[in-house]
CSV table of C-alpha atoms in Angstrom, one decimal:
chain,number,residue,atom,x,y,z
B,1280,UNK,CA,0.0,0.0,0.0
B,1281,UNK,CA,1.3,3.3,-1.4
B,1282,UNK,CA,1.1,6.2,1.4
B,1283,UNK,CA,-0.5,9.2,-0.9
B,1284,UNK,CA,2.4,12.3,-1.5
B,1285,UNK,CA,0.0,14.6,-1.1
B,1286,UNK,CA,-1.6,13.7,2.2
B,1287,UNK,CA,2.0,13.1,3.4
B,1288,UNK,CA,3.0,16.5,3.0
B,1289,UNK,CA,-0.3,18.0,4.5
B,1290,UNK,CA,0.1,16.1,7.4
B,1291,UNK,CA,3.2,16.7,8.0
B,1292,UNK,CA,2.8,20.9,7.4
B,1293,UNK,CA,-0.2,20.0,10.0
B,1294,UNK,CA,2.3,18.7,12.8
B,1295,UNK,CA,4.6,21.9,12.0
B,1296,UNK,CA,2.9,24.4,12.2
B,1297,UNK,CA,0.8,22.8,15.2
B,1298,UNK,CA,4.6,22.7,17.1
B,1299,UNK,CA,5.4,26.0,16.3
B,1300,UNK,CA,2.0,27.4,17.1
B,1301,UNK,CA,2.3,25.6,20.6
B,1302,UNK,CA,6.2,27.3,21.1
B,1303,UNK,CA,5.1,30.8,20.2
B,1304,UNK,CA,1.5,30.8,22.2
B,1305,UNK,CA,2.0,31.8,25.3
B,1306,UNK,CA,-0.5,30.8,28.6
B,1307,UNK,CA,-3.6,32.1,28.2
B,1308,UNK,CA,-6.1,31.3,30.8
B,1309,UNK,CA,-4.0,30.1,34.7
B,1310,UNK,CA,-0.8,29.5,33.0
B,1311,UNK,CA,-2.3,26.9,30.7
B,1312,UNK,CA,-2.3,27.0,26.8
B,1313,UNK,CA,-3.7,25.3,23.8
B,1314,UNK,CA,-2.0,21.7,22.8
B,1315,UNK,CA,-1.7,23.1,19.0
B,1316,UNK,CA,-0.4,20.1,17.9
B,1317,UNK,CA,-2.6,17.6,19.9
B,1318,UNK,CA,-5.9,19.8,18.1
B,1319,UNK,CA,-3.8,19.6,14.5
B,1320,UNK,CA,-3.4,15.3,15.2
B,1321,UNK,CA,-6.9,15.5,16.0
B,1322,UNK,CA,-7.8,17.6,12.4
B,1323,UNK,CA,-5.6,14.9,10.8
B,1324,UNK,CA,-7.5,12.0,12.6
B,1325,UNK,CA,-10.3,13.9,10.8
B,1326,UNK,CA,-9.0,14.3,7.3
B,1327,UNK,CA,-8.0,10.7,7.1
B,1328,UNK,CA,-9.8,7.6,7.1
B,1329,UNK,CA,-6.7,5.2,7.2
B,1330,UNK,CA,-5.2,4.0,10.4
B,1331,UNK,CA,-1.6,3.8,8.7
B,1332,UNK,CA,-1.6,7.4,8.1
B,1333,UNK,CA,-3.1,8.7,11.4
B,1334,UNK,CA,-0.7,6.4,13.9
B,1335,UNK,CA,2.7,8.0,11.8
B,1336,UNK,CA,1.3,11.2,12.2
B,1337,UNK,CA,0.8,10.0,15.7
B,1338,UNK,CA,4.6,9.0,16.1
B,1339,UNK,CA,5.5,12.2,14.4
B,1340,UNK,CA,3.6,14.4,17.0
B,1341,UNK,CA,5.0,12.0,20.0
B,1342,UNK,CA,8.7,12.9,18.8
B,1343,UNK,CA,8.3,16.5,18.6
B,1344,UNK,CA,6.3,16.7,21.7
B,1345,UNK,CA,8.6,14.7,23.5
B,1346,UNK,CA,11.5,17.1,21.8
B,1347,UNK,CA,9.9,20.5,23.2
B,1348,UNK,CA,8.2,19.0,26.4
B,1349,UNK,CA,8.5,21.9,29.4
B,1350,UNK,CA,7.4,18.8,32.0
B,1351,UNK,CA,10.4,17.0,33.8
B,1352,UNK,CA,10.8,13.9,32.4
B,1353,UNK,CA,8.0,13.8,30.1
B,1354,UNK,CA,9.7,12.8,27.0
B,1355,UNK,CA,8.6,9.3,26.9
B,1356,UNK,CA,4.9,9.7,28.2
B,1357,UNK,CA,4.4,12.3,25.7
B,1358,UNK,CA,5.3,9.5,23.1
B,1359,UNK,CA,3.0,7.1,24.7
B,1360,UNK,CA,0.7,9.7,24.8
B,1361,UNK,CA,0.5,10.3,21.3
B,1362,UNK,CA,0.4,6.7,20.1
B,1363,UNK,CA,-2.5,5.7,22.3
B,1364,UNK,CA,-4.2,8.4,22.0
B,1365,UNK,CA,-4.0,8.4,18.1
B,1366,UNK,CA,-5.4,4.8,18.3
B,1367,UNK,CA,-8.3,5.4,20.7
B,1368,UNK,CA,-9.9,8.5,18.8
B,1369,UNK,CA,-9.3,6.8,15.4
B,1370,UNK,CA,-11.0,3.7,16.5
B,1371,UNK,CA,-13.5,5.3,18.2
B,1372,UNK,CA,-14.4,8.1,15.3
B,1373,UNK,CA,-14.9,5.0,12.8
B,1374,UNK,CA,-18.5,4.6,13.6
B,1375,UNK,CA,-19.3,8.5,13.2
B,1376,UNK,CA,-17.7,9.7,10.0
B,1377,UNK,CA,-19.1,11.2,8.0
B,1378,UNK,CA,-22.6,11.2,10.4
B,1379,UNK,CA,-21.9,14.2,12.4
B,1380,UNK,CA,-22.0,18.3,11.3
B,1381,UNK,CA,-18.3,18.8,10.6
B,1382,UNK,CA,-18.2,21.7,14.0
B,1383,UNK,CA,-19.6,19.2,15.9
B,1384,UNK,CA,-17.1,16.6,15.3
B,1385,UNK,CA,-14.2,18.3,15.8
B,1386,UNK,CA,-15.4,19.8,19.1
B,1387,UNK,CA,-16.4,16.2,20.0
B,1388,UNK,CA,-13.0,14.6,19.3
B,1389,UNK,CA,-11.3,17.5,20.7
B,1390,UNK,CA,-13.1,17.3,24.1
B,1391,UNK,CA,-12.7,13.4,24.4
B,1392,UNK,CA,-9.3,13.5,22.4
B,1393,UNK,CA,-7.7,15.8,25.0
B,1394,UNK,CA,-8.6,14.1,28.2
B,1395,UNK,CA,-7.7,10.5,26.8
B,1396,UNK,CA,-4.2,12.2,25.9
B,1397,UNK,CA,-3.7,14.1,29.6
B,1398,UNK,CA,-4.9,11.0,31.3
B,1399,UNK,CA,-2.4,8.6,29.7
B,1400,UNK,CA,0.0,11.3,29.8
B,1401,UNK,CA,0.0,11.9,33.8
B,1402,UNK,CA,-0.4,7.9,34.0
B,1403,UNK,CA,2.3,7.0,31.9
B,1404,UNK,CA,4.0,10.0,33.9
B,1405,UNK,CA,3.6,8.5,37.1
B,1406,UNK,CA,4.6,4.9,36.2
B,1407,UNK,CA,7.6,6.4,34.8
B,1408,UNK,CA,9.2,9.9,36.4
B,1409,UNK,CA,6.4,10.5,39.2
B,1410,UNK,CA,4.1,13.5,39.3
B,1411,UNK,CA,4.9,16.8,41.3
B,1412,UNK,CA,1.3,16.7,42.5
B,1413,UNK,CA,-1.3,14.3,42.3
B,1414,UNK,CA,-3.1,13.0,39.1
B,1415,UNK,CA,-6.5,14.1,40.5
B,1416,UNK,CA,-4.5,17.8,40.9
B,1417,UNK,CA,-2.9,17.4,37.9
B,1418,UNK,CA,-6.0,16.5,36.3
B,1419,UNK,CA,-8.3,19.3,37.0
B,1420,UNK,CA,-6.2,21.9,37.3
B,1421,UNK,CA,-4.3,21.2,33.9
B,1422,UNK,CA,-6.2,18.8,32.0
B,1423,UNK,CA,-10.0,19.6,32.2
B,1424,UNK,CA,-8.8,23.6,31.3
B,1425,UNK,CA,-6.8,22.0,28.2
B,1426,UNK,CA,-9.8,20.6,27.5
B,1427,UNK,CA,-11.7,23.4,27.0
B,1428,UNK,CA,-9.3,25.5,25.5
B,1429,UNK,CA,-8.5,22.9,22.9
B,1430,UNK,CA,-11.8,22.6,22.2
B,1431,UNK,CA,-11.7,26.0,21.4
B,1432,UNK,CA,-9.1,26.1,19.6
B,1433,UNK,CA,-9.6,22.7,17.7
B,1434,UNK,CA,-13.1,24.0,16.3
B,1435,UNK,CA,-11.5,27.8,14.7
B,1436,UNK,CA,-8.7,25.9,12.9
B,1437,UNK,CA,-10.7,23.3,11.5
B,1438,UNK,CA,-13.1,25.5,10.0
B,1439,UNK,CA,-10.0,27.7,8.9
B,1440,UNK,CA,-8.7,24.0,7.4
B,1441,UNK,CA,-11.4,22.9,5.8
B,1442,UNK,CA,-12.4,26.5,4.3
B,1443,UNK,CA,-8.6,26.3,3.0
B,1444,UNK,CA,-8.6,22.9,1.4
B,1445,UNK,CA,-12.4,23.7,-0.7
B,1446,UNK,CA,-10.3,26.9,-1.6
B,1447,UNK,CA,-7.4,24.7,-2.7
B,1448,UNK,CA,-9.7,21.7,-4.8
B,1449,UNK,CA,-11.3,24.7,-6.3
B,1450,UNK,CA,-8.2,25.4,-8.0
């Protein structure tokens, strides 16, 4: 099976400019701000209806979050993070594509998307490098605001996304 150029490419400018996004932003609401590059996995979950495409991307994003990661010793849950949470929300979304206003979905997937990737973050965290506080701390104060904000977030650029790519077909 021949991995499309195109999609490739897209994906990967996805993962870029969702890394860079997440180094320039700065914290917005207590200290917390978006996961760029969790919402642009999530948009690429969206996009793309085979597995083999979404769990590289899902590698990809692990890497570089593991590469800019601000939390001590969160290299390799950020990884794990990534992989499993690729796999859940792909496997998961397969029974609504394509069934659910476009908005709708990406809110969805963001909401659920984020706290599947913060819980096995902070559990792979504290089988591996320990916590600073505790996961139910960890958990409301960081992940349930991520949450929201990616949700947020998630929605405007994939309406900015999509908007682009009828823009580009057009063409």
């Amino acid at each position: 099976m021949k991995m499309n150029l195109r999609k490739l490419i897209i994906n990967s400018l996805f993962i870029a400019i969702g890394v860079v996004l997440n180094q320039l932003t700065p914290p917005i609401l207590f200290g917390m701000k978006p996961d760029f590059s969790l919402a642009m996995l999530f948009i690429i979950i969206l996009l793309n209806d085979d597995y083999k495409t979404c769990i590289s991307a899902g590698i990809v994003a692990g890497l570089l979050g593991a590469a800019v990661t601000t939390f001590p010793g969160g290299q390799l849950p950020n990884i794990i993070d990534r992989i499993v949470t690729t796999s859940v929300v792909f496997v998961a979304l397969k029974p609504f594509r394509g069934k659910l206003n476009d908005k709708l979905e990406i809110i969805i997937t963001t909401l659920v998307g984020t706290i599947i990737s913060g819980t096995v973050f902070l559990g792979s965290a504290l089988l591996i490098v320990g916590l600073p506080a505790s996961f139910k701390a960890l958990f409301l104060t960081v992940v349930l605001p991520a949450t929201a904000i990616n949700a947020i977030v998630g929605a405007i650029i994939f309406v900015a996304v999509k908007a682009s790519m009828k823009v580009a077909v057009k063409q």
